[in-house]
CSV table of C-alpha atoms in Angstrom, one decimal:
chain,number,residue,atom,x,y,z
A,1,MET,CA,0.1,0.0,0.1
A,2,SER,CA,1.2,3.5,-0.9
A,3,ARG,CA,1.3,6.4,1.6
A,4,SER,CA,-1.9,7.3,3.2
A,5,LEU,CA,-4.4,9.7,1.5
A,6,SER,CA,-3.9,12.1,4.3
A,7,SER,CA,-0.1,12.2,4.2
A,8,LEU,CA,-0.1,12.6,0.4
A,9,ALA,CA,-2.7,15.6,0.7
A,10,LEU,CA,-0.5,17.3,3.2
A,11,VAL,CA,2.9,17.1,1.7
A,12,PRO,CA,2.6,19.9,-0.7
A,13,LEU,CA,1.2,22.3,1.7
A,14,LEU,CA,4.5,21.8,4.0
A,15,LEU,CA,6.5,23.6,1.3
A,16,PRO,CA,5.9,27.3,1.1
A,17,ALA,CA,5.1,28.9,-2.4
A,18,THR,CA,8.4,30.0,-3.9
A,19,GLY,CA,9.2,33.7,-3.2
A,20,LEU,CA,6.4,34.1,-0.6
A,21,ALA,CA,7.9,32.4,2.5
A,22,GLN,CA,9.4,35.7,4.1
A,23,ARG,CA,6.4,37.9,3.2
A,24,PRO,CA,3.7,38.5,5.9
A,25,PRO,CA,0.5,36.9,4.9
A,26,LYS,CA,-2.3,39.2,3.8
A,27,VAL,CA,-5.2,36.8,4.5
A,28,GLY,CA,-4.1,33.9,6.3
A,29,PRO,CA,-2.4,33.2,9.7
A,30,ALA,CA,1.3,34.3,10.1
A,31,HIS,CA,1.6,31.1,12.4
A,32,GLY,CA,-0.6,27.9,12.5
A,33,THR,CA,-3.2,26.5,10.2
A,34,VAL,CA,-6.9,27.3,9.6
A,35,ILE,CA,-9.0,24.5,8.1
A,36,VAL,CA,-12.5,25.4,6.5
A,37,VAL,CA,-14.9,22.6,5.9
A,38,GLY,CA,-18.2,22.7,3.8
A,39,GLY,CA,-20.3,20.7,6.1
A,40,GLY,CA,-21.6,17.2,5.8
A,41,ALA,CA,-19.6,14.0,6.1
A,42,MET,CA,-16.1,14.5,6.5
A,43,GLY,CA,-13.5,11.7,5.3
A,44,PRO,CA,-10.6,10.6,7.2
A,45,GLU,CA,-8.4,12.9,5.2
A,46,VAL,CA,-9.7,16.1,6.9
A,47,TYR,CA,-9.7,14.6,10.4
A,48,GLN,CA,-6.2,13.5,10.0
A,49,ALA,CA,-5.2,16.9,8.5
A,50,PHE,CA,-6.6,18.9,11.5
A,51,ILE,CA,-5.1,16.2,14.2
A,52,ALA,CA,-1.8,16.6,12.6
A,53,ALA,CA,-1.9,20.2,12.6
A,54,ALA,CA,-2.9,20.3,16.2
A,55,GLY,CA,0.2,18.2,17.0
A,56,GLY,CA,-0.7,14.8,16.6
A,57,PRO,CA,-3.1,12.1,18.3
A,58,ASP,CA,-1.9,13.1,22.1
A,59,ALA,CA,-2.5,17.0,21.5
A,60,LEU,CA,-5.4,18.5,23.4
A,61,ILE,CA,-8.3,19.4,20.9
A,62,VAL,CA,-11.1,21.7,22.2
A,63,ASP,CA,-14.4,21.1,20.5
A,64,VAL,CA,-16.9,24.1,20.6
A,65,PRO,CA,-20.4,22.8,19.8
A,66,THR,CA,-22.2,26.3,20.6
A,67,ALA,CA,-23.3,26.9,17.1
A,68,ASP,CA,-25.6,24.0,17.5
A,69,GLY,CA,-27.8,26.1,19.9
A,70,GLY,CA,-28.1,23.8,22.7
A,71,ALA,CA,-28.0,24.8,26.5
A,72,THR,CA,-25.5,22.3,27.5
A,73,TYR,CA,-23.3,19.7,26.0
A,74,ALA,CA,-21.7,16.5,27.7
A,75,GLN,CA,-18.2,15.6,27.2
A,76,ASP,CA,-19.2,12.7,25.1
A,77,TYR,CA,-21.3,15.0,22.7
A,78,SER,CA,-21.1,13.5,19.2
A,79,GLY,CA,-18.8,16.0,17.8
A,80,ALA,CA,-16.2,15.1,20.3
A,81,ARG,CA,-16.9,11.3,19.8
A,82,ALA,CA,-16.1,11.9,16.0
A,83,TRP,CA,-12.6,13.1,16.8
A,84,ARG,CA,-12.0,10.5,19.3
A,85,THR,CA,-13.2,7.9,16.6
A,86,ALA,CA,-10.8,9.5,14.1
A,87,GLY,CA,-7.9,9.0,16.4
A,88,ALA,CA,-7.6,12.0,18.7
A,89,HIS,CA,-6.9,11.0,22.2
A,90,ASN,CA,-7.5,14.2,24.2
A,91,VAL,CA,-10.6,16.0,23.4
A,92,VAL,CA,-12.5,18.5,25.6
A,93,VAL,CA,-16.0,19.9,24.9
A,94,LEU,CA,-16.0,23.7,25.8
A,95,HIS,CA,-19.5,25.5,25.7
A,96,THR,CA,-21.4,28.6,27.2
A,97,THR,CA,-24.1,30.7,26.2
A,98,ASP,CA,-23.1,33.2,29.0
A,99,ARG,CA,-21.0,36.1,27.6
A,100,LYS,CA,-19.9,36.9,31.3
A,101,ILE,CA,-18.5,33.2,31.7
A,102,ALA,CA,-16.7,33.6,28.3
A,103,ASP,CA,-15.2,36.9,29.2
A,104,SER,CA,-13.7,35.4,32.6
A,105,ASP,CA,-10.1,34.0,33.1
A,106,SER,CA,-11.1,30.7,34.1
A,107,PHE,CA,-13.4,29.5,31.3
A,108,PRO,CA,-10.9,29.9,28.4
A,109,ALA,CA,-7.9,28.6,30.4
A,110,ILE,CA,-7.9,25.3,28.8
A,111,LEU,CA,-7.4,26.8,25.4
A,112,ALA,CA,-3.9,27.8,26.7
A,113,LYS,CA,-2.9,24.0,26.6
A,114,ALA,CA,-4.5,23.1,23.3
A,115,GLY,CA,-3.3,22.6,20.0
A,116,GLY,CA,-6.5,23.0,18.1
A,117,VAL,CA,-9.9,24.3,18.4
A,118,TRP,CA,-12.8,23.0,16.3
A,119,PHE,CA,-16.1,24.8,15.6
A,120,ASP,CA,-18.9,22.4,15.0
A,121,GLY,CA,-22.0,23.2,12.8
A,122,GLY,CA,-25.3,24.9,13.5
A,123,ARG,CA,-26.1,28.7,13.3
A,124,GLN,CA,-22.9,31.2,13.4
A,125,PHE,CA,-24.9,33.8,15.3
A,126,HIS,CA,-24.7,31.5,18.3
A,127,LEU,CA,-21.2,31.7,18.3
A,128,VAL,CA,-21.0,35.5,17.9
A,129,ASP,CA,-23.5,35.9,20.7
A,130,ALA,CA,-21.4,33.8,23.1
A,131,TYR,CA,-17.9,34.7,22.3
A,132,ALA,CA,-17.2,37.8,20.2
A,133,GLY,CA,-15.2,40.3,21.9
A,134,THR,CA,-14.6,38.2,25.0
A,135,LYS,CA,-11.5,36.7,26.4
A,136,THR,CA,-12.5,33.2,24.9
A,137,GLU,CA,-12.3,34.7,21.4
A,138,GLN,CA,-8.9,36.1,22.2
A,139,ALA,CA,-7.8,32.7,23.5
A,140,PHE,CA,-9.0,31.2,20.2
A,141,HIS,CA,-6.5,33.7,18.3
A,142,ASP,CA,-3.8,33.1,20.7
A,143,LEU,CA,-4.1,29.3,20.0
A,144,LEU,CA,-3.5,30.2,16.3
A,145,ALA,CA,-0.7,32.7,17.0
A,146,ARG,CA,1.3,30.2,18.8
A,147,GLY,CA,1.2,27.7,15.9
A,148,GLY,CA,-2.1,25.8,16.7
A,149,VAL,CA,-4.9,25.1,14.2
A,150,ALA,CA,-8.5,26.7,14.2
A,151,GLY,CA,-11.0,25.0,12.0
A,152,GLY,CA,-14.8,24.3,11.6
A,153,SER,CA,-17.5,23.0,9.4
A,154,SER,CA,-20.6,24.6,8.0
A,155,ALA,CA,-21.5,27.4,10.4
A,156,GLY,CA,-18.2,26.7,12.2
A,157,ALA,CA,-16.5,27.2,8.9
A,158,THR,CA,-18.2,30.6,8.1
A,159,ILE,CA,-17.1,31.9,11.5
A,160,LEU,CA,-13.6,31.5,10.6
A,161,GLY,CA,-14.0,34.3,8.1
A,162,ASP,CA,-13.9,38.1,8.5
A,163,PHE,CA,-17.3,39.0,6.9
A,164,LEU,CA,-19.9,36.9,8.3
A,165,VAL,CA,-22.3,35.1,5.8
A,166,ARG,CA,-25.6,33.9,6.8
A,167,GLY,CA,-25.3,35.5,10.2
A,168,ALA,CA,-28.8,36.4,10.8
A,169,PRO,CA,-30.1,35.4,14.0
A,170,SER,CA,-32.9,33.4,12.9
A,171,ASN,CA,-33.5,30.0,11.3
A,172,ASP,CA,-33.7,31.3,7.6
A,173,ASN,CA,-30.2,30.7,6.6
A,174,MET,CA,-31.0,32.1,3.1
A,175,ILE,CA,-30.5,35.7,4.7
A,176,MET,CA,-27.0,36.1,3.4
A,177,ASP,CA,-26.1,39.5,5.5
A,178,ASP,CA,-27.5,40.9,8.6
A,179,PRO,CA,-26.0,44.3,9.5
A,180,ARG,CA,-25.9,43.1,13.3
A,181,TYR,CA,-24.0,39.9,12.6
A,182,GLU,CA,-21.4,41.1,9.7
A,183,LYS,CA,-18.2,40.2,11.7
A,184,GLY,CA,-16.7,36.8,12.2
A,185,PHE,CA,-13.6,35.8,14.1
A,186,ALA,CA,-11.3,36.7,11.1
A,187,PHE,CA,-8.8,33.9,11.4
A,188,LEU,CA,-8.9,34.5,7.7
A,189,ARG,CA,-8.7,38.3,7.0
A,190,GLY,CA,-10.8,40.0,4.3
A,191,VAL,CA,-12.5,36.8,3.6
A,192,ALA,CA,-16.1,35.9,3.5
A,193,ILE,CA,-17.0,32.1,3.7
A,194,ASP,CA,-20.0,30.1,2.4
A,195,GLN,CA,-20.5,26.2,2.8
A,196,HIS,CA,-22.7,23.5,1.5
A,197,VAL,CA,-22.6,25.3,-1.8
A,198,VAL,CA,-23.0,22.3,-4.3
A,199,ALA,CA,-25.3,20.2,-2.1
A,200,ARG,CA,-27.7,22.9,-1.4
A,201,SER,CA,-27.2,24.8,-4.8
A,202,ARG,CA,-25.7,28.0,-3.2
A,203,LEU,CA,-23.1,28.7,-5.6
A,204,ALA,CA,-24.7,31.9,-6.9
A,205,ASP,CA,-25.4,33.4,-3.3
A,206,LEU,CA,-22.0,34.9,-2.8
A,207,ALA,CA,-21.8,36.2,-6.3
A,208,ASP,CA,-25.3,37.7,-6.3
A,209,SER,CA,-25.3,39.3,-2.8
A,210,ILE,CA,-22.0,39.7,-1.0
A,211,MET,CA,-19.3,40.2,-3.6
A,212,PRO,CA,-21.0,43.2,-5.7
A,213,ARG,CA,-21.1,45.1,-2.4
A,214,HIS,CA,-18.0,44.2,-1.2
A,215,PRO,CA,-15.6,43.6,-3.9
A,216,GLU,CA,-12.4,44.0,-1.7
A,217,LEU,CA,-13.3,40.6,-0.1
A,218,VAL,CA,-12.1,37.1,-1.2
A,219,GLY,CA,-15.1,34.9,-1.3
A,220,MET,CA,-14.3,31.4,-0.4
A,221,SER,CA,-16.7,28.4,-0.5
A,222,GLU,CA,-16.6,24.6,-0.5
A,223,ASP,CA,-18.8,21.7,-0.9
A,224,GLU,CA,-19.7,19.3,1.7
A,225,GLY,CA,-16.8,17.0,2.9
A,226,THR,CA,-14.4,19.4,1.2
A,227,ALA,CA,-11.7,21.6,3.0
A,228,TRP,CA,-9.5,24.6,2.5
A,229,VAL,CA,-6.2,23.8,4.6
A,230,VAL,CA,-4.6,27.4,5.0
A,231,ARG,CA,-1.1,28.3,6.3
A,232,GLY,CA,-0.1,31.8,5.6
A,233,ASP,CA,-1.6,32.7,2.2
A,234,THR,CA,-1.2,29.2,0.8
A,235,ALA,CA,-4.1,27.2,0.7
A,236,GLN,CA,-4.7,23.7,-0.4
A,237,ILE,CA,-7.8,21.7,-1.2
A,238,ILE,CA,-8.4,18.4,0.4
A,239,GLY,CA,-11.4,16.3,0.7
A,240,ARG,CA,-14.3,14.8,-1.5
A,241,ASN,CA,-15.5,17.5,-4.0
A,242,LYS,CA,-14.8,21.2,-5.0
A,243,ALA,CA,-14.0,24.5,-3.6
A,244,PHE,CA,-14.6,27.8,-5.1
A,245,VAL,CA,-13.0,31.2,-4.8
A,246,TYR,CA,-14.7,34.6,-5.6
A,247,GLY,CA,-12.9,37.8,-6.5
A,248,GLY,CA,-9.7,36.3,-7.7
A,249,ILE,CA,-7.6,37.1,-10.9
A,250,ALA,CA,-9.1,34.3,-12.8
A,251,THR,CA,-12.6,32.8,-13.0
A,252,ASP,CA,-14.1,29.7,-14.8
A,253,ALA,CA,-15.5,30.6,-18.1
A,254,GLY,CA,-19.1,32.1,-17.7
A,255,LYS,CA,-18.8,31.8,-14.1
A,256,PRO,CA,-18.3,34.3,-11.2
A,257,PHE,CA,-15.6,32.0,-9.4
A,258,LEU,CA,-12.7,29.8,-10.0
A,259,THR,CA,-13.3,26.1,-9.3
A,260,LEU,CA,-10.6,24.2,-7.4
A,261,HIS,CA,-10.1,20.6,-6.7
A,262,PRO,CA,-8.5,18.3,-4.1
A,263,GLY,CA,-4.9,18.8,-4.6
A,264,ASP,CA,-5.0,22.2,-6.1
A,265,ARG,CA,-3.1,25.0,-4.3
A,266,TYR,CA,-4.0,28.7,-4.2
A,267,ASN,CA,-2.6,31.8,-3.1
A,268,LEU,CA,-5.2,34.0,-1.1
A,269,GLY,CA,-3.0,37.1,-1.0
A,270,SER,CA,-2.4,37.3,-4.7
A,271,ARG,CA,-5.6,35.6,-5.5
A,272,THR,CA,-3.9,33.3,-8.1
A,273,VAL,CA,-3.4,29.5,-8.7
A,274,ILE,CA,-0.1,28.2,-7.3
A,275,ARG,CA,-0.4,24.6,-8.7
A,276,ARG,CA,-3.1,22.4,-10.2
A,277,ALA,CA,-3.1,18.8,-8.9
A,278,ILE,CA,-2.5,17.4,-12.4
A,279,ASP,CA,0.8,19.6,-12.8
A,280,GLY,CA,3.8,17.1,-13.3
A,281,SER,CA,1.6,14.1,-13.5
A,282,PRO,CA,2.1,11.9,-16.6
A,283,LEU,CA,-1.5,12.7,-17.3
A,284,LYS,CA,-2.2,15.7,-19.5
A,285,GLU,CA,-5.6,17.4,-19.8
A,286,SER,CA,-5.1,17.6,-23.7
A,287,PHE,CA,-4.9,13.8,-23.7
A,288,VAL,CA,-8.2,13.5,-21.9
A,289,ASP,CA,-9.7,16.0,-24.0
A,290,GLY,CA,-8.8,14.0,-27.2
A,291,LEU,CA,-10.6,11.0,-26.0
A,292,PHE,CA,-13.8,12.8,-25.4
A,293,ALA,CA,-13.7,15.3,-28.4
A,294,LYS,CA,-16.7,13.7,-30.3
A,295,TYR,CA,-18.9,14.6,-27.1
A,296,VAL,CA,-18.2,18.4,-27.3
A,297,ASP,CA,-21.0,19.5,-29.4
A,298,GLY,CA,-23.6,17.5,-27.1
A,299,LYS,CA,-25.1,15.5,-30.1
A,300,LEU,CA,-24.3,12.3,-28.5
A,301,GLY,CA,-25.7,13.4,-25.0
A,302,GLY,CA,-22.7,14.5,-23.3
A,303,ALA,CA,-20.1,12.8,-21.2
A,304,THR,CA,-18.2,13.5,-18.0
A,305,VAL,CA,-15.0,12.1,-16.4
A,306,LEU,CA,-13.1,12.3,-13.2
A,307,VAL,CA,-9.5,11.0,-12.7
A,308,ALA,CA,-8.0,10.9,-9.2
A,309,ARG,CA,-4.7,9.6,-7.6
A,310,GLY,CA,-3.6,9.8,-4.0
A,311,GLY,CA,-6.6,12.0,-2.9
A,312,GLU,CA,-6.0,14.5,-5.6
A,313,VAL,CA,-8.4,15.0,-8.5
A,314,LEU,CA,-6.4,15.5,-11.6
A,315,VAL,CA,-9.2,15.8,-14.1
A,316,ASN,CA,-12.9,16.7,-13.4
A,317,LYS,CA,-14.7,17.6,-16.6
A,318,SER,CA,-18.0,17.5,-18.8
A,319,TYR,CA,-18.2,17.6,-22.5
A,320,GLY,CA,-21.4,18.6,-24.4
A,321,VAL,CA,-23.3,19.1,-21.1
A,322,PRO,CA,-25.2,22.4,-21.0
A,323,ASP,CA,-25.0,25.0,-18.2
A,324,GLN,CA,-26.8,24.0,-15.3
A,325,PRO,CA,-29.2,26.5,-13.1
A,326,LYS,CA,-27.3,28.4,-10.3
A,327,TYR,CA,-24.0,27.4,-11.8
A,328,LEU,CA,-24.3,23.9,-10.5
A,329,PRO,CA,-21.2,22.1,-11.8
A,330,THR,CA,-21.9,20.0,-15.1
A,331,THR,CA,-20.1,17.2,-13.6
A,332,THR,CA,-22.7,17.1,-10.8
A,333,GLU,CA,-25.8,17.5,-12.6
A,334,PRO,CA,-27.5,15.8,-14.8
A,335,LEU,CA,-27.2,12.5,-13.6
A,336,PHE,CA,-26.3,9.7,-15.7
A,337,PRO,CA,-27.8,6.1,-15.7
A,338,ILE,CA,-24.9,3.8,-14.6
A,339,GLY,CA,-26.2,0.6,-15.9
A,340,GLU,CA,-24.4,-2.5,-14.5
A,341,ILE,CA,-22.2,-0.4,-12.4
A,342,GLY,CA,-25.1,-0.6,-10.1
A,343,THR,CA,-23.7,-4.3,-9.4
A,344,ALA,CA,-21.2,-2.8,-7.2
A,345,PHE,CA,-23.8,-1.1,-5.0
A,346,SER,CA,-26.0,-4.3,-4.9
A,347,ALA,CA,-22.8,-6.3,-3.7
A,348,LEU,CA,-22.1,-3.8,-1.0
A,349,CYS,CA,-25.9,-3.7,0.1
A,350,ALA,CA,-25.8,-7.7,0.2
A,351,GLN,CA,-23.2,-7.6,2.8
A,352,PHE,CA,-25.2,-5.4,5.3
A,353,PRO,CA,-27.1,-7.5,8.0
A,354,SER,CA,-30.4,-5.4,7.3
A,355,VAL,CA,-31.6,-2.3,5.9
A,356,PRO,CA,-33.0,-0.6,9.2
A,357,ALA,CA,-36.4,0.6,9.3
A,358,GLY,CA,-37.3,4.4,9.5
A,359,ARG,CA,-37.3,7.4,7.4
A,360,GLY,CA,-34.6,7.9,4.7
A,361,ASN,CA,-32.9,10.9,3.8
A,362,GLY,CA,-32.8,11.2,0.2
A,363,ALA,CA,-34.8,10.9,-3.4
A,364,GLY,CA,-37.1,7.7,-3.1
A,365,SER,CA,-36.3,6.8,0.5
A,366,ALA,CA,-39.1,5.4,2.7
A,367,ALA,CA,-39.7,3.3,5.8
A,368,ALA,CA,-39.3,-0.3,5.5
A,369,ASP,CA,-42.0,-2.8,6.8
A,370,SER,CA,-41.2,-6.0,8.7
A,371,THR,CA,-40.5,-7.9,5.5
A,372,GLY,CA,-37.6,-5.4,4.7
A,373,GLN,CA,-39.6,-4.0,1.8
A,374,ALA,CA,-39.8,-0.1,1.9
A,375,ARG,CA,-43.3,1.6,1.8
A,376,GLY,CA,-44.5,4.7,0.4
A,377,GLY,CA,-42.0,5.7,-2.4
A,378,ARG,CA,-42.7,8.5,-4.9
A,379,GLY,CA,-46.2,8.2,-6.2
A,380,GLY,CA,-47.1,5.7,-3.5
A,381,ARG,CA,-45.1,2.9,-5.4
A,382,PRO,CA,-43.2,0.4,-3.2
A,383,VAL,CA,-39.4,1.3,-2.7
A,384,SER,CA,-37.3,-1.7,-3.0
A,385,PRO,CA,-34.5,-2.8,-0.4
A,386,LEU,CA,-31.7,-1.7,-2.8
A,387,GLU,CA,-33.3,1.7,-3.2
A,388,ASN,CA,-33.5,2.2,0.6
A,389,CYS,CA,-29.9,0.8,1.0
A,390,VAL,CA,-28.4,3.1,-1.5
A,391,THR,CA,-30.2,6.3,0.0
A,392,ARG,CA,-29.5,5.5,3.8
A,393,ARG,CA,-26.5,2.9,4.0
A,394,ILE,CA,-24.3,3.9,1.3
A,395,SER,CA,-24.9,7.6,0.7
A,396,THR,CA,-25.1,8.9,4.3
A,397,PRO,CA,-21.5,7.9,5.4
A,398,ILE,CA,-20.1,9.6,2.3
A,399,GLY,CA,-22.2,12.5,1.7
A,400,MET,CA,-24.0,11.4,-1.5
A,401,HIS,CA,-27.1,13.5,-2.0
A,402,ARG,CA,-28.3,12.9,-5.5
A,403,THR,CA,-27.4,9.1,-6.3
A,404,ALA,CA,-30.6,7.1,-6.1
A,405,ALA,CA,-32.0,3.8,-7.2
A,406,GLY,CA,-35.3,4.0,-9.2
A,407,ALA,CA,-38.0,1.9,-10.5
A,408,GLY,CA,-36.5,-1.6,-11.4
A,409,ASP,CA,-33.4,-0.8,-9.2
A,410,SER,CA,-31.7,1.3,-12.0
A,411,ILE,CA,-29.4,3.9,-10.5
A,412,ARG,CA,-28.5,7.1,-11.7
A,413,SER,CA,-25.5,9.1,-10.4
A,414,ASP,CA,-22.5,11.4,-11.3
A,415,VAL,CA,-18.8,11.4,-11.5
A,416,ASP,CA,-18.6,13.7,-8.3
A,417,GLU,CA,-20.6,11.5,-6.3
A,418,LEU,CA,-19.2,8.1,-7.4
A,419,TYR,CA,-15.7,9.6,-6.5
A,420,ARG,CA,-17.1,9.9,-3.1
A,421,LEU,CA,-17.7,6.1,-3.0
A,422,SER,CA,-14.2,5.5,-4.4
A,423,LEU,CA,-12.8,7.2,-1.3
A,424,GLY,CA,-15.4,5.5,0.9
A,425,LEU,CA,-14.0,2.2,-0.5
A,426,GLU,CA,-10.4,3.0,0.3
A,427,HIS,CA,-11.2,2.9,4.2
A,428,PRO,CA,-12.4,-0.3,5.8
A,429,THR,CA,-14.5,1.3,8.3
A,430,THR,CA,-16.6,3.6,6.2
A,431,PHE,CA,-19.6,1.5,5.8
A,432,SER,CA,-19.3,-0.9,9.0
A,433,ARG,CA,-17.4,-0.3,12.2
A,434,ASP,CA,-17.6,-4.0,13.0
A,435,SER,CA,-13.9,-4.8,12.5
A,436,THR,CA,-14.7,-8.6,13.1
A,437,HIS,CA,-16.8,-8.7,10.0
A,438,PRO,CA,-15.0,-6.4,7.6
A,439,LEU,CA,-16.9,-5.8,4.2
A,440,ASP,CA,-15.5,-7.1,1.1
A,441,TYR,CA,-14.9,-3.8,-0.9
A,442,THR,CA,-14.1,-5.8,-4.0
A,443,ALA,CA,-17.3,-7.6,-4.2
A,444,GLY,CA,-19.4,-6.8,-7.5
A,445,TRP,CA,-16.1,-5.5,-9.3
A,446,VAL,CA,-14.3,-7.2,-12.2
A,447,ALA,CA,-10.5,-7.8,-11.2
A,448,SER,CA,-8.0,-7.4,-13.9
A,449,LYS,CA,-4.3,-6.8,-14.2
A,450,CYS,CA,-3.2,-3.1,-14.8
A,451,GLY,CA,0.6,-3.4,-15.3
A,452,GLU,CA,2.1,-4.7,-12.0
A,453,THR,CA,-1.1,-4.1,-9.9
A,454,THR,CA,-4.6,-4.9,-10.0
A,455,CYS,CA,-7.6,-3.0,-11.1
A,456,TYR,CA,-11.2,-3.5,-10.2
A,457,GLY,CA,-13.8,-2.3,-12.7
A,458,ALA,CA,-17.5,-2.0,-13.0
A,459,TYR,CA,-19.1,-1.0,-16.4
A,460,GLY,CA,-22.1,0.4,-17.8
A,461,THR,CA,-22.7,-2.9,-19.7
A,462,ALA,CA,-21.0,-6.2,-19.6
A,463,SER,CA,-19.1,-5.5,-22.6
A,464,GLY,CA,-17.7,-2.4,-21.2
A,465,LYS,CA,-19.8,0.1,-23.1
A,466,ARG,CA,-21.4,3.5,-22.1
A,467,ALA,CA,-19.7,3.9,-18.6
A,468,ALA,CA,-16.8,2.8,-16.6
A,469,PHE,CA,-15.8,3.0,-13.0
A,470,VAL,CA,-12.2,1.7,-12.4
A,471,ARG,CA,-10.1,1.7,-9.1
A,472,VAL,CA,-6.8,0.8,-8.5
A,473,PRO,CA,-6.6,0.6,-4.6
A,474,ASP,CA,-2.9,0.3,-4.0
A,475,ARG,CA,-2.3,3.3,-6.1
A,476,GLN,CA,-5.1,5.1,-4.8
A,477,VAL,CA,-6.4,5.8,-8.4
A,478,SER,CA,-9.9,6.1,-9.6
A,479,VAL,CA,-11.0,6.7,-13.1
A,480,ILE,CA,-14.8,7.3,-13.5
A,481,VAL,CA,-16.6,7.8,-17.2
A,482,LEU,CA,-20.1,8.4,-17.6
A,483,THR,CA,-21.7,9.0,-20.9
A,484,ASN,CA,-25.2,8.6,-22.6
A,485,ASP,CA,-23.7,6.9,-25.7
A,486,ASP,CA,-24.3,3.1,-25.9
A,487,ALA,CA,-21.7,2.8,-28.5
A,488,VAL,CA,-18.9,4.3,-26.7
A,489,ASP,CA,-16.0,1.7,-25.4
A,490,ALA,CA,-15.9,3.3,-21.7
A,491,LYS,CA,-13.8,0.5,-20.6
A,492,ALA,CA,-11.2,1.1,-23.4
A,493,ILE,CA,-11.1,4.9,-22.7
A,494,ALA,CA,-10.7,4.2,-18.8
A,495,GLY,CA,-8.0,1.8,-19.6
A,496,ARG,CA,-6.0,4.5,-21.8
A,497,ILE,CA,-6.2,7.0,-18.9
A,498,ILE,CA,-5.0,4.5,-16.3
A,499,GLU,CA,-2.2,3.2,-18.6
A,500,ARG,CA,-0.8,6.6,-19.0
A,501,LEU,CA,-1.4,7.6,-15.3
A,502,LEU,CA,0.6,4.5,-14.2
A,503,SER,CA,3.3,5.0,-16.6
A,504,ASN,CA,5.6,6.6,-13.9
């Protein structure tokens, strides 16, 4: 097995951008690390990045659940348990809603011993009401100044910025700007941060409401399970999907933002790309473009492709797919029928002891009756066990929202969500924490030789047409091709990409 995903993700970030090491940062911390996560399910790469930045598994991590809005939180609060499960040995929950307590000397004293502080999700105004301007807020900054890490997800991500987005003291989180709550903790200066942007179709919000009135700001956003890891002005993207920057020197064609992928590095001070993940790899974007040239005009229904290695996304493109509403990525929508790739889902579901009854959390989900047959699907039709399993047992741990099995157990998905599945399959405890009965993550996949290693493939048809999903686990490589073309040899396309990618 090659080096871990988390270690590969962090290596480039340890090296300062050429010529910038001695310059005081404009945006990020002079010392320490800021980790900004877009909400939703986090993968081990994010947990490990934070734990490493805090000083390792034995470092003290302070978990702040205040944004969630509760009156009290026990030390075994679910947020703290998640850090312990991820390998942190010393986690303390810190919470108050009383500003007098937050402004005391004793309450924030624990932070003087901590290597990291983590802000959980909820509503960011709760954090402002409890801590803004108090000795506790100053202790957060002191922790970062001595080289620690400050991080958060969802509302806990937005509070890390300077201008507070969605800070209104209400349950309406579509209010982008409230004059009473415009100031975050400013661990990142001159920055406005949004989150859940792909999962909740929010990509237009910063561009439409905040950036026109505050063009001096850098707008940062990220999808669920995706993180900006910032040291000084150098930011690296890690995680499961995309990040976006508004107000930079360059933008995507026809978009008010620039899209970044895991492995990309960006300078927040100069507002320019430092390095793309594909740079220096044996794969060239022009080579991949050539494989999909006939789809550009859209006459064959379009195609999408994602290529990743070692937790870095080298290629994530669509061909012949029209622009989607609200700037939604054309690799995310529309969904493609994945055909016999669904066998991999069926094989995974077959290993679960049962699909629990109860409400699901996605399209077509429903409660299951005593026989395991789900009830009450769309239009009142029964929902099959596979539909229920895909929606609740597979999608939830990895943060898929759009993938769903429909009538006849046909599954539709996109390359972005299938990459989440690929990352989940790299880690044995993603879908089952029972180490005595580990799941077989090769079941439902066709094994073949790729050079000196083994590939596991699943295809739209038995002959490899239409769609391909190929994994090379011991090289942490994923190649996903989805098309609407029944004639295309997707297996051959994926094979050519893998051959090129494994050539070094």
